CSV table of C-alpha atoms in Angstrom, one decimal:
chain,number,residue,atom,x,y,z
A,12,MET,CA,1.2,6.7,-14.2
A,13,VAL,CA,-1.1,8.3,-11.7
A,14,ALA,CA,-0.6,7.7,-8.0
A,15,PHE,CA,-3.4,8.3,-5.4
A,16,LEU,CA,-2.6,9.3,-1.9
A,17,ILE,CA,-5.3,8.9,0.6
A,18,LEU,CA,-4.9,10.3,4.1
A,19,LEU,CA,-7.3,8.6,6.5
A,20,SER,CA,-8.1,10.3,9.8
A,21,TRP,CA,-8.3,6.9,11.6
A,22,HIS,CA,-6.0,4.0,12.3
A,23,VAL,CA,-6.3,0.4,13.2
A,24,TRP,CA,-3.8,-1.8,15.2
A,25,VAL,CA,-3.8,-5.4,16.4
A,26,LEU,CA,-2.3,-6.0,19.9
A,27,VAL,CA,0.3,-8.7,19.6
A,28,ASN,CA,1.7,-9.7,23.0
A,29,GLY,CA,0.6,-6.3,24.3
A,30,HIS,CA,2.3,-4.4,21.5
A,31,PRO,CA,0.3,-2.6,18.8
A,32,GLU,CA,1.0,-3.7,15.2
A,33,GLU,CA,-0.5,-1.3,12.7
A,34,VAL,CA,-2.9,-2.8,10.1
A,35,GLN,CA,-2.2,-1.3,6.6
A,36,PRO,CA,-5.2,-0.1,4.7
A,37,GLU,CA,-6.0,-1.6,1.3
A,38,THR,CA,-8.3,-0.3,-1.5
A,39,THR,CA,-10.9,-2.8,-2.9
A,40,ALA,CA,-10.8,-3.7,-6.6
A,41,SER,CA,-14.0,-3.8,-8.6
A,42,GLU,CA,-15.1,-5.7,-11.7
A,43,VAL,CA,-18.3,-5.2,-13.6
A,44,LYS,CA,-19.9,-8.6,-14.4
A,45,PRO,CA,-22.3,-8.3,-17.4
A,46,GLY,CA,-25.8,-9.8,-17.0
A,47,TRP,CA,-27.9,-11.6,-19.5
A,48,LYS,CA,-28.2,-10.1,-23.0
A,49,ILE,CA,-31.6,-10.4,-24.7
A,50,VAL,CA,-32.1,-8.8,-28.1
A,51,ASP,CA,-29.3,-6.3,-27.7
A,52,ILE,CA,-30.5,-5.3,-24.2
A,53,GLN,CA,-28.1,-5.8,-21.3
A,54,LEU,CA,-29.9,-6.9,-18.1
A,55,LYS,CA,-28.7,-6.8,-14.5
A,56,SER,CA,-25.0,-6.1,-14.7
A,57,HIS,CA,-23.5,-6.1,-11.2
A,58,THR,CA,-20.2,-5.0,-9.7
A,59,VAL,CA,-18.0,-7.5,-7.7
A,60,ARG,CA,-15.7,-6.1,-5.1
A,61,TYR,CA,-12.6,-7.9,-3.9
A,62,LEU,CA,-9.1,-7.7,-2.3
A,63,TRP,CA,-6.2,-9.4,-4.0
A,64,GLY,CA,-4.3,-12.0,-2.1
A,65,VAL,CA,-5.4,-15.2,-0.4
A,66,SER,CA,-5.2,-13.8,3.1
A,67,ALA,CA,-4.5,-10.5,4.9
A,68,MET,CA,-1.0,-9.7,6.0
A,69,GLN,CA,-2.1,-9.0,9.6
A,70,LEU,CA,-3.1,-12.1,11.6
A,71,MET,CA,-5.0,-12.2,14.8
A,72,GLY,CA,-6.4,-14.9,17.1
A,73,ARG,CA,-10.1,-15.5,17.5
A,74,GLN,CA,-10.4,-13.2,20.5
A,75,ASP,CA,-7.4,-10.9,20.1
A,76,THR,CA,-7.8,-7.2,20.8
A,77,LEU,CA,-8.0,-4.5,18.1
A,78,VAL,CA,-7.1,-0.9,18.8
A,79,ILE,CA,-9.0,1.7,16.8
A,80,ASP,CA,-8.3,5.4,16.7
A,81,PRO,CA,-11.6,6.7,15.0
A,82,GLY,CA,-10.1,10.2,14.4
A,83,GLU,CA,-13.0,12.5,13.7
A,84,GLU,CA,-15.6,9.7,13.4
A,85,VAL,CA,-17.5,7.8,16.1
A,86,LEU,CA,-16.5,4.2,16.9
A,87,SER,CA,-20.0,2.9,16.1
A,88,ASP,CA,-19.5,4.0,12.5
A,89,PHE,CA,-17.0,1.2,12.1
A,90,ILE,CA,-18.0,-2.3,11.0
A,91,LEU,CA,-16.4,-5.7,10.8
A,92,VAL,CA,-17.2,-7.4,7.5
A,93,PRO,CA,-16.5,-11.1,6.7
A,94,LEU,CA,-15.1,-11.9,3.3
A,95,ARG,CA,-15.4,-15.0,1.1
A,96,LYS,CA,-12.0,-16.6,0.4
A,97,LYS,CA,-11.3,-17.6,-3.2
A,98,ALA,CA,-8.2,-19.1,-4.8
A,99,GLN,CA,-6.3,-15.8,-5.4
A,100,TYR,CA,-8.5,-13.1,-3.8
A,101,ARG,CA,-11.0,-12.3,-1.0
A,102,ARG,CA,-14.4,-11.3,-2.2
A,103,PHE,CA,-17.3,-9.3,-0.6
A,104,LYS,CA,-20.7,-10.9,-0.8
A,105,GLU,CA,-22.4,-7.7,-2.0
A,106,GLU,CA,-21.4,-4.7,-4.0
A,107,LYS,CA,-22.2,-2.0,-1.4
A,108,MET,CA,-20.5,-2.3,1.9
A,109,ASP,CA,-23.6,-1.7,4.0
A,110,GLU,CA,-25.4,-4.5,2.1
A,111,ASN,CA,-22.9,-7.1,3.3
A,112,PRO,CA,-23.4,-9.0,6.5
A,113,TYR,CA,-21.5,-7.0,9.2
A,114,THR,CA,-21.0,-6.5,12.9
A,115,VAL,CA,-21.0,-2.9,14.2
A,116,LEU,CA,-18.1,-2.2,16.6
A,117,ASP,CA,-20.3,-1.3,19.5
A,118,MET,CA,-20.9,-2.5,23.1
A,119,HIS,CA,-23.3,-5.2,22.1
A,120,ALA,CA,-20.7,-7.4,20.3
A,121,PHE,CA,-17.4,-6.0,21.7
A,122,ASP,CA,-15.8,-5.1,25.0
A,123,ILE,CA,-14.6,-1.5,24.5
A,124,THR,CA,-12.2,0.3,26.8
A,125,PRO,CA,-10.2,3.5,26.3
A,126,TRP,CA,-6.6,3.2,25.1
A,127,GLY,CA,-4.5,6.3,25.3
A,128,ASP,CA,-6.2,9.7,24.6
A,129,ASP,CA,-8.2,9.0,21.5
A,130,ALA,CA,-8.1,5.3,20.8
A,131,PHE,CA,-10.2,2.3,22.0
A,132,ARG,CA,-9.4,-1.3,22.7
A,133,VAL,CA,-12.0,-3.5,21.0
A,134,THR,CA,-12.2,-7.1,22.0
A,135,PRO,CA,-14.9,-9.4,20.6
A,136,ARG,CA,-17.3,-10.8,23.2
A,137,VAL,CA,-17.7,-14.0,21.2
A,138,PRO,CA,-14.7,-15.5,19.5
A,139,LEU,CA,-14.6,-14.7,15.7
A,140,LYS,CA,-14.8,-17.5,13.3
A,141,PRO,CA,-11.6,-18.3,11.4
A,142,GLY,CA,-11.5,-16.4,8.1
A,143,GLU,CA,-10.9,-13.1,6.4
A,144,TYR,CA,-12.4,-9.8,7.6
A,145,VAL,CA,-12.1,-6.1,6.9
A,146,ILE,CA,-12.7,-3.2,9.2
A,147,HIS,CA,-14.4,-0.3,7.5
A,148,CYS,CA,-15.8,3.1,8.4
A,149,LEU,CA,-19.3,3.6,6.9
A,150,LYS,CA,-18.8,7.4,6.7
A,151,SER,CA,-15.6,7.1,4.7
A,152,GLU,CA,-15.4,8.6,1.2
A,153,ARG,CA,-15.4,6.2,-1.8
A,154,VAL,CA,-12.3,6.0,-3.9
A,155,GLY,CA,-11.8,6.2,-7.7
A,156,GLU,CA,-14.3,6.1,-10.6
A,157,ARG,CA,-15.8,2.8,-9.5
A,158,GLY,CA,-16.4,3.8,-6.0
A,159,ASP,CA,-14.0,1.4,-4.3
A,160,TYR,CA,-13.6,1.3,-0.5
A,161,GLU,CA,-10.6,1.9,1.8
A,162,VAL,CA,-10.6,-1.0,4.3
A,163,TYR,CA,-8.3,-2.6,7.0
A,164,PRO,CA,-8.0,-6.3,6.3
A,165,ILE,CA,-7.3,-8.9,9.0
A,166,SER,CA,-7.1,-12.6,9.0
A,167,VAL,CA,-8.4,-14.7,11.9
A,168,LYS,CA,-6.5,-18.0,12.3
């Protein structure tokens, strides 16, 4: 059995009653869905990315505050991606992270203030819709042979 250890240079917390609760990162799972087969030629296979579990472990309200320590990255490299909720998993709409609908964590969509020395308080200007989301850094390295992503899942009640 091979274990992978990934040390990310950034961290994400949700402020619950003014106290930070760390959001644990998860790695996406991937499945290749075969396309049509015509005369022994496979057409348009595509990869489906998802996270196991019906909802994220970390819950937040529609306008709660996130705290993000971007490490060596820039805060505007981080995005908030909505997921599609299925019976036993949460699925990304598209295979590549930057092809999914997302919101950049910048001053246009969020109120951003410093928190401590290196972190930022990030509060959505418009309440988020209830559902499942992930926070992802666009500059992060892909993981494994299928190019999975390391993400921070949150669930908005």
